[in-house]
Amino acid sequence: MNRRDAVSRVALLLGASVIGAEFFLSGCKLSDKDEKKGASLDFTKDDIAYLDEIAETIIPTTDTPGAKAAKTGAFMTVMVRDSYDEKQQKSFLKGMKEIEASSEKKFSKGFMKLTPEQRTELLKEWDADMKNHMSGEKETREIKKEIAALKKDSANADTAKIRSLEAKLEEVKAEGGPHFFMLMKQLTMLGYFTSEIGMTQAMRYQPVPGKYDGNYPYKKGDKAFAG
């Protein structure tokens, strides 16, 4: 199984919840309309090294190689360039700058010069920021649900209430879009666990899986199977 097949299968297993997954689920064939979505991006070697270190902080080396050894930084740049739309690309690129800026502000030096402990501390703060952002997405869903419920009874619809909710929805949307750290975490996980290192060392790779066994013995800490 090659990398493209692995990414497609993982995207399918996750129900296309991975941002940009539709590109792989369509067999990497974009429609004319889709081809106009994302901008043509050029990432430098320094960008890839920077993303490698962010990914390594998310999946560090332990008794198995980490995300840097799996060349997750390069994987991230391909995904952002080829499968993200323009809004997602802007969010990702903005995030690269924001991590660097926050590192300078907090530690008076760039992310690449931080210790592993400082990097972890910094990214934990961005992880918390991402969770706050996701609560806004939840608010969007709840507003849409409320509008739909009001419109369902068209004869007695409270139009003023609906207009108010629609205005609020637009405000929330304007502030929305995927949080960049969500994109980075997704791409790190996807890149790592579809790499040779991820599949053969972080997991137990079986090129020819046997039959399904619901009673297969499991001990805490056992690696998951891949194949």
PDB file of C-alpha atoms in Angstrom:
ATOM      1  CA  MET A   1       0.000   0.000   0.000  1.00  0.00           C
ATOM      2  CA  ASN A   2       1.454   3.375  -0.972  1.00  0.00           C
ATOM      3  CA  ARG A   3       1.165   6.681   0.898  1.00  0.00           C
ATOM      4  CA  ARG A   4      -1.712   7.965  -1.257  1.00  0.00           C
ATOM      5  CA  ASP A   5      -3.756   4.803  -0.632  1.00  0.00           C
ATOM      6  CA  ALA A   6      -3.037   5.024   3.093  1.00  0.00           C
ATOM      7  CA  VAL A   7      -4.171   8.652   3.299  1.00  0.00           C
ATOM      8  CA  SER A   8      -7.336   7.843   1.343  1.00  0.00           C
ATOM      9  CA  ARG A   9      -8.196   4.931   3.634  1.00  0.00           C
ATOM     10  CA  VAL A  10      -7.571   6.898   6.800  1.00  0.00           C
ATOM     11  CA  ALA A  11      -9.683   9.769   5.461  1.00  0.00           C
ATOM     12  CA  LEU A  12     -12.469   7.313   4.678  1.00  0.00           C
ATOM     13  CA  LEU A  13     -12.262   5.723   8.127  1.00  0.00           C
ATOM     14  CA  LEU A  14     -12.543   9.143   9.725  1.00  0.00           C
ATOM     15  CA  GLY A  15     -15.644   9.925   7.713  1.00  0.00           C
ATOM     16  CA  ALA A  16     -13.880  12.690   5.785  1.00  0.00           C
ATOM     17  CA  SER A  17     -13.554  14.676   9.013  1.00  0.00           C
ATOM     18  CA  VAL A  18      -9.935  15.442   8.105  1.00  0.00           C
ATOM     19  CA  ILE A  19      -9.862  18.871   6.487  1.00  0.00           C
ATOM     20  CA  GLY A  20      -8.897  18.469   2.824  1.00  0.00           C
ATOM     21  CA  ALA A  21      -9.788  14.766   2.855  1.00  0.00           C
ATOM     22  CA  GLU A  22     -12.259  15.147  -0.032  1.00  0.00           C
ATOM     23  CA  PHE A  23      -9.275  15.552  -2.341  1.00  0.00           C
ATOM     24  CA  PHE A  24      -8.089  12.026  -1.577  1.00  0.00           C
ATOM     25  CA  LEU A  25     -11.571  10.536  -1.428  1.00  0.00           C
ATOM     26  CA  SER A  26     -12.094  11.786  -4.986  1.00  0.00           C
ATOM     27  CA  GLY A  27      -8.967   9.924  -6.097  1.00  0.00           C
ATOM     28  CA  CYS A  28      -6.930  13.159  -6.147  1.00  0.00           C
ATOM     29  CA  LYS A  29      -9.054  14.461  -9.021  1.00  0.00           C
ATOM     30  CA  LEU A  30     -10.276  17.980  -8.509  1.00  0.00           C
ATOM     31  CA  SER A  31     -13.058  19.480 -10.547  1.00  0.00           C
ATOM     32  CA  ASP A  32     -12.439  22.653 -12.541  1.00  0.00           C
ATOM     33  CA  LYS A  33     -14.224  24.562  -9.801  1.00  0.00           C
ATOM     34  CA  ASP A  34     -12.111  22.985  -7.055  1.00  0.00           C
ATOM     35  CA  GLU A  35      -8.869  23.662  -8.913  1.00  0.00           C
ATOM     36  CA  LYS A  36      -9.483  27.377  -8.455  1.00  0.00           C
ATOM     37  CA  LYS A  37      -9.858  27.099  -4.715  1.00  0.00           C
ATOM     38  CA  GLY A  38      -6.339  27.005  -3.358  1.00  0.00           C
ATOM     39  CA  ALA A  39      -3.452  29.248  -4.243  1.00  0.00           C
ATOM     40  CA  SER A  40      -0.148  27.991  -5.633  1.00  0.00           C
ATOM     41  CA  LEU A  41       2.211  27.914  -2.663  1.00  0.00           C
ATOM     42  CA  ASP A  42       5.943  27.545  -2.400  1.00  0.00           C
ATOM     43  CA  PHE A  43       7.362  26.310   0.891  1.00  0.00           C
ATOM     44  CA  THR A  44      11.068  26.647   1.599  1.00  0.00           C
ATOM     45  CA  LYS A  45      13.383  24.114   3.224  1.00  0.00           C
ATOM     46  CA  ASP A  46      13.285  26.308   6.330  1.00  0.00           C
ATOM     47  CA  ASP A  47       9.476  26.109   6.342  1.00  0.00           C
ATOM     48  CA  ILE A  48       9.637  22.312   6.174  1.00  0.00           C
ATOM     49  CA  ALA A  49      12.233  22.174   8.977  1.00  0.00           C
ATOM     50  CA  TYR A  50      10.029  24.461  11.078  1.00  0.00           C
ATOM     51  CA  LEU A  51       6.955  22.287  10.506  1.00  0.00           C
ATOM     52  CA  ASP A  52       9.012  19.174  11.270  1.00  0.00           C
ATOM     53  CA  GLU A  53       9.814  20.596  14.711  1.00  0.00           C
ATOM     54  CA  ILE A  54       6.176  21.529  15.377  1.00  0.00           C
ATOM     55  CA  ALA A  55       5.130  18.005  14.372  1.00  0.00           C
ATOM     56  CA  GLU A  56       7.903  16.475  16.509  1.00  0.00           C
ATOM     57  CA  THR A  57       6.556  18.396  19.499  1.00  0.00           C
ATOM     58  CA  ILE A  58       3.107  16.925  18.847  1.00  0.00           C
ATOM     59  CA  ILE A  59       4.447  13.371  18.270  1.00  0.00           C
ATOM     60  CA  PRO A  60       7.892  13.246  19.895  1.00  0.00           C
ATOM     61  CA  THR A  61      10.439  10.481  19.612  1.00  0.00           C
ATOM     62  CA  THR A  62      10.038   7.910  22.376  1.00  0.00           C
ATOM     63  CA  ASP A  63      10.888   4.226  21.976  1.00  0.00           C
ATOM     64  CA  THR A  64       9.798   4.740  18.373  1.00  0.00           C
ATOM     65  CA  PRO A  65      10.806   7.520  15.957  1.00  0.00           C
ATOM     66  CA  GLY A  66       8.774  10.714  16.109  1.00  0.00           C
ATOM     67  CA  ALA A  67       7.053  12.834  13.492  1.00  0.00           C
ATOM     68  CA  LYS A  68      10.273  14.486  12.324  1.00  0.00           C
ATOM     69  CA  ALA A  69      11.789  11.144  11.327  1.00  0.00           C
ATOM     70  CA  ALA A  70       8.614  10.428   9.350  1.00  0.00           C
ATOM     71  CA  LYS A  71       9.177  13.668   7.390  1.00  0.00           C
ATOM     72  CA  THR A  72       5.805  14.973   8.446  1.00  0.00           C
ATOM     73  CA  GLY A  73       6.787  18.584   7.708  1.00  0.00           C
ATOM     74  CA  ALA A  74       7.164  17.859   3.992  1.00  0.00           C
ATOM     75  CA  PHE A  75       3.880  15.921   4.039  1.00  0.00           C
ATOM     76  CA  MET A  76       2.104  18.905   5.581  1.00  0.00           C
ATOM     77  CA  THR A  77       3.293  21.266   2.843  1.00  0.00           C
ATOM     78  CA  VAL A  78       2.019  18.946   0.094  1.00  0.00           C
ATOM     79  CA  MET A  79      -1.376  18.625   1.749  1.00  0.00           C
ATOM     80  CA  VAL A  80      -1.729  22.369   2.316  1.00  0.00           C
ATOM     81  CA  ARG A  81      -0.693  23.141  -1.264  1.00  0.00           C
ATOM     82  CA  ASP A  82      -2.731  20.444  -3.030  1.00  0.00           C
ATOM     83  CA  SER A  83      -5.828  19.764  -0.922  1.00  0.00           C
ATOM     84  CA  TYR A  84      -6.641  22.942   1.023  1.00  0.00           C
ATOM     85  CA  ASP A  85      -8.838  25.746  -0.240  1.00  0.00           C
ATOM     86  CA  GLU A  86      -7.653  29.334  -0.031  1.00  0.00           C
ATOM     87  CA  LYS A  87      -9.241  30.021   3.362  1.00  0.00           C
ATOM     88  CA  GLN A  88      -7.641  26.936   4.882  1.00  0.00           C
ATOM     89  CA  GLN A  89      -4.279  27.810   3.342  1.00  0.00           C
ATOM     90  CA  LYS A  90      -4.418  31.315   4.795  1.00  0.00           C
ATOM     91  CA  SER A  91      -5.289  29.934   8.218  1.00  0.00           C
ATOM     92  CA  PHE A  92      -2.347  27.512   8.102  1.00  0.00           C
ATOM     93  CA  LEU A  93       0.159  30.129   6.929  1.00  0.00           C
ATOM     94  CA  LYS A  94      -1.087  32.634   9.481  1.00  0.00           C
ATOM     95  CA  GLY A  95      -0.646  29.977  12.149  1.00  0.00           C
ATOM     96  CA  MET A  96       3.001  29.413  11.223  1.00  0.00           C
ATOM     97  CA  LYS A  97       3.606  33.127  11.806  1.00  0.00           C
ATOM     98  CA  GLU A  98       1.554  33.248  14.996  1.00  0.00           C
ATOM     99  CA  ILE A  99       3.486  30.406  16.616  1.00  0.00           C
ATOM    100  CA  GLU A 100       6.739  32.177  15.816  1.00  0.00           C
ATOM    101  CA  ALA A 101       5.415  35.508  17.116  1.00  0.00           C
ATOM    102  CA  SER A 102       4.125  33.931  20.333  1.00  0.00           C
ATOM    103  CA  SER A 103       7.493  32.239  20.849  1.00  0.00           C
ATOM    104  CA  GLU A 104       9.303  35.572  20.522  1.00  0.00           C
ATOM    105  CA  LYS A 105       6.841  37.220  22.883  1.00  0.00           C
ATOM    106  CA  LYS A 106       6.926  34.499  25.549  1.00  0.00           C
ATOM    107  CA  PHE A 107      10.568  33.373  25.419  1.00  0.00           C
ATOM    108  CA  SER A 108      12.290  36.193  23.505  1.00  0.00           C
ATOM    109  CA  LYS A 109      13.509  33.755  20.856  1.00  0.00           C
ATOM    110  CA  GLY A 110      12.140  31.939  17.851  1.00  0.00           C
ATOM    111  CA  PHE A 111      10.459  28.525  18.004  1.00  0.00           C
ATOM    112  CA  MET A 112      13.452  26.743  16.458  1.00  0.00           C
ATOM    113  CA  LYS A 113      15.670  27.891  19.361  1.00  0.00           C
ATOM    114  CA  LEU A 114      13.317  26.730  22.108  1.00  0.00           C
ATOM    115  CA  THR A 115      13.964  23.689  24.264  1.00  0.00           C
ATOM    116  CA  PRO A 116      11.579  20.741  23.828  1.00  0.00           C
ATOM    117  CA  GLU A 117       9.930  21.683  27.126  1.00  0.00           C
ATOM    118  CA  GLN A 118       9.383  25.288  26.006  1.00  0.00           C
ATOM    119  CA  ARG A 119       7.960  24.113  22.678  1.00  0.00           C
ATOM    120  CA  THR A 120       5.519  21.830  24.452  1.00  0.00           C
ATOM    121  CA  GLU A 121       4.464  24.630  26.810  1.00  0.00           C
ATOM    122  CA  LEU A 122       3.877  26.983  23.876  1.00  0.00           C
ATOM    123  CA  LEU A 123       1.899  24.492  21.785  1.00  0.00           C
ATOM    124  CA  LYS A 124      -0.247  23.566  24.772  1.00  0.00           C
ATOM    125  CA  GLU A 125      -1.325  27.203  24.901  1.00  0.00           C
ATOM    126  CA  TRP A 126      -2.249  27.085  21.222  1.00  0.00           C
ATOM    127  CA  ASP A 127      -4.099  23.827  21.813  1.00  0.00           C
ATOM    128  CA  ALA A 128      -6.196  25.562  24.492  1.00  0.00           C
ATOM    129  CA  ASP A 129      -6.816  28.449  22.093  1.00  0.00           C
ATOM    130  CA  MET A 130      -7.991  25.948  19.462  1.00  0.00           C
ATOM    131  CA  LYS A 131     -10.499  24.430  21.898  1.00  0.00           C
ATOM    132  CA  ASN A 132     -11.922  27.866  22.638  1.00  0.00           C
ATOM    133  CA  HIS A 133     -12.243  28.447  18.916  1.00  0.00           C
ATOM    134  CA  MET A 134     -14.097  25.156  18.486  1.00  0.00           C
ATOM    135  CA  SER A 135     -16.694  26.300  20.990  1.00  0.00           C
ATOM    136  CA  GLY A 136     -17.517  29.001  18.415  1.00  0.00           C
ATOM    137  CA  GLU A 137     -18.144  26.276  15.840  1.00  0.00           C
ATOM    138  CA  LYS A 138     -20.535  24.651  18.277  1.00  0.00           C
ATOM    139  CA  GLU A 139     -22.310  27.984  18.627  1.00  0.00           C
ATOM    140  CA  THR A 140     -22.702  28.128  14.822  1.00  0.00           C
ATOM    141  CA  ARG A 141     -24.386  24.727  14.735  1.00  0.00           C
ATOM    142  CA  GLU A 142     -26.739  25.688  17.556  1.00  0.00           C
ATOM    143  CA  ILE A 143     -27.758  28.947  15.843  1.00  0.00           C
ATOM    144  CA  LYS A 144     -28.448  27.112  12.564  1.00  0.00           C
ATOM    145  CA  LYS A 145     -30.542  24.584  14.427  1.00  0.00           C
ATOM    146  CA  GLU A 146     -32.543  27.332  16.117  1.00  0.00           C
ATOM    147  CA  ILE A 147     -33.148  29.156  12.804  1.00  0.00           C
ATOM    148  CA  ALA A 148     -34.292  25.926  11.142  1.00  0.00           C
ATOM    149  CA  ALA A 149     -36.717  25.271  13.991  1.00  0.00           C
ATOM    150  CA  LEU A 150     -38.196  28.783  13.726  1.00  0.00           C
ATOM    151  CA  LYS A 151     -38.578  28.521   9.944  1.00  0.00           C
ATOM    152  CA  LYS A 152     -40.244  25.135  10.196  1.00  0.00           C
ATOM    153  CA  ASP A 153     -43.446  26.759  11.409  1.00  0.00           C
ATOM    154  CA  SER A 154     -43.630  29.213   8.504  1.00  0.00           C
ATOM    155  CA  ALA A 155     -47.149  30.405   9.376  1.00  0.00           C
ATOM    156  CA  ASN A 156     -46.102  31.681  12.806  1.00  0.00           C
ATOM    157  CA  ALA A 157     -42.420  32.296  12.173  1.00  0.00           C
ATOM    158  CA  ASP A 158     -40.864  35.030  14.284  1.00  0.00           C
ATOM    159  CA  THR A 159     -39.179  36.899  11.428  1.00  0.00           C
ATOM    160  CA  ALA A 160     -37.528  39.438  13.715  1.00  0.00           C
ATOM    161  CA  LYS A 161     -35.998  36.640  15.773  1.00  0.00           C
ATOM    162  CA  ILE A 162     -34.865  34.850  12.613  1.00  0.00           C
ATOM    163  CA  ARG A 163     -33.229  38.010  11.220  1.00  0.00           C
ATOM    164  CA  SER A 164     -31.473  38.552  14.542  1.00  0.00           C
ATOM    165  CA  LEU A 165     -30.157  34.992  14.590  1.00  0.00           C
ATOM    166  CA  GLU A 166     -29.056  35.179  10.949  1.00  0.00           C
ATOM    167  CA  ALA A 167     -27.119  38.371  11.701  1.00  0.00           C
ATOM    168  CA  LYS A 168     -25.491  36.691  14.685  1.00  0.00           C
ATOM    169  CA  LEU A 169     -24.646  33.679  12.515  1.00  0.00           C
ATOM    170  CA  GLU A 170     -22.861  35.905  10.007  1.00  0.00           C
ATOM    171  CA  GLU A 171     -20.851  37.470  12.825  1.00  0.00           C
ATOM    172  CA  VAL A 172     -19.782  34.082  14.125  1.00  0.00           C
ATOM    173  CA  LYS A 173     -18.930  32.894  10.600  1.00  0.00           C
ATOM    174  CA  ALA A 174     -16.808  35.983   9.962  1.00  0.00           C
ATOM    175  CA  GLU A 175     -14.718  35.066  12.987  1.00  0.00           C
ATOM    176  CA  GLY A 176     -14.694  31.378  12.058  1.00  0.00           C
ATOM    177  CA  GLY A 177     -12.803  29.088   9.702  1.00  0.00           C
ATOM    178  CA  PRO A 178     -10.650  26.215  10.880  1.00  0.00           C
ATOM    179  CA  HIS A 179      -8.177  27.005  13.621  1.00  0.00           C
ATOM    180  CA  PHE A 180      -4.635  26.625  12.328  1.00  0.00           C
ATOM    181  CA  PHE A 181      -3.573  24.369  15.176  1.00  0.00           C
ATOM    182  CA  MET A 182      -6.384  21.974  14.327  1.00  0.00           C
ATOM    183  CA  LEU A 183      -4.975  21.824  10.786  1.00  0.00           C
ATOM    184  CA  MET A 184      -1.446  21.218  12.078  1.00  0.00           C
ATOM    185  CA  LYS A 185      -2.525  18.500  14.494  1.00  0.00           C
ATOM    186  CA  GLN A 186      -4.611  16.732  11.862  1.00  0.00           C
ATOM    187  CA  LEU A 187      -1.813  16.827   9.318  1.00  0.00           C
ATOM    188  CA  THR A 188       0.743  15.649  11.875  1.00  0.00           C
ATOM    189  CA  MET A 189      -1.390  12.648  12.834  1.00  0.00           C
ATOM    190  CA  LEU A 190      -2.326  11.861   9.255  1.00  0.00           C
ATOM    191  CA  GLY A 191       1.228  12.240   7.987  1.00  0.00           C
ATOM    192  CA  TYR A 192       2.754  10.188  10.774  1.00  0.00           C
ATOM    193  CA  PHE A 193       0.343   7.277  10.848  1.00  0.00           C
ATOM    194  CA  THR A 194       0.343   6.895   7.065  1.00  0.00           C
ATOM    195  CA  SER A 195       4.163   6.935   6.888  1.00  0.00           C
ATOM    196  CA  GLU A 196       6.287   3.799   6.815  1.00  0.00           C
ATOM    197  CA  ILE A 197       7.594   4.619  10.299  1.00  0.00           C
ATOM    198  CA  GLY A 198       4.132   5.203  11.692  1.00  0.00           C
ATOM    199  CA  MET A 199       2.642   2.074  10.175  1.00  0.00           C
ATOM    200  CA  THR A 200       5.529  -0.329  10.822  1.00  0.00           C
ATOM    201  CA  GLN A 201       7.034   0.978  14.077  1.00  0.00           C
ATOM    202  CA  ALA A 202       4.344   2.947  15.925  1.00  0.00           C
ATOM    203  CA  MET A 203       1.815   0.284  14.902  1.00  0.00           C
ATOM    204  CA  ARG A 204       2.014  -3.432  14.078  1.00  0.00           C
ATOM    205  CA  TYR A 205       1.961  -3.675  10.328  1.00  0.00           C
ATOM    206  CA  GLN A 206       0.468  -6.765   8.722  1.00  0.00           C
ATOM    207  CA  PRO A 207       0.599  -6.643   4.915  1.00  0.00           C
ATOM    208  CA  VAL A 208      -1.851  -9.564   4.735  1.00  0.00           C
ATOM    209  CA  PRO A 209      -4.330  -9.241   7.619  1.00  0.00           C
ATOM    210  CA  GLY A 210      -5.947 -12.475   8.816  1.00  0.00           C
ATOM    211  CA  LYS A 211      -9.576 -13.046   9.679  1.00  0.00           C
ATOM    212  CA  TYR A 212     -11.464 -10.833  12.113  1.00  0.00           C
ATOM    213  CA  ASP A 213     -11.052 -11.996  15.703  1.00  0.00           C
ATOM    214  CA  GLY A 214     -13.181 -10.119  18.221  1.00  0.00           C
ATOM    215  CA  ASN A 215     -11.538 -12.017  21.100  1.00  0.00           C
ATOM    216  CA  TYR A 216      -7.955 -11.246  20.142  1.00  0.00           C
ATOM    217  CA  PRO A 217      -5.970 -10.878  23.399  1.00  0.00           C
ATOM    218  CA  TYR A 218      -5.046  -7.308  24.253  1.00  0.00           C
ATOM    219  CA  LYS A 219      -2.762  -5.948  26.931  1.00  0.00           C
ATOM    220  CA  LYS A 220      -2.635  -2.294  27.930  1.00  0.00           C
ATOM    221  CA  GLY A 221       0.033  -0.597  25.842  1.00  0.00           C
ATOM    222  CA  ASP A 222      -0.209  -2.988  22.892  1.00  0.00           C
ATOM    223  CA  LYS A 223       0.258  -1.245  19.567  1.00  0.00           C
ATOM    224  CA  ALA A 224      -2.637  -1.002  17.141  1.00  0.00           C
ATOM    225  CA  PHE A 225      -2.565  -3.044  13.966  1.00  0.00           C
ATOM    226  CA  ALA A 226      -2.058  -1.535  10.524  1.00  0.00           C
ATOM    227  CA  GLY A 227      -2.308  -3.213   7.197  1.00  0.00           C
TER     228      GLY A 227
END
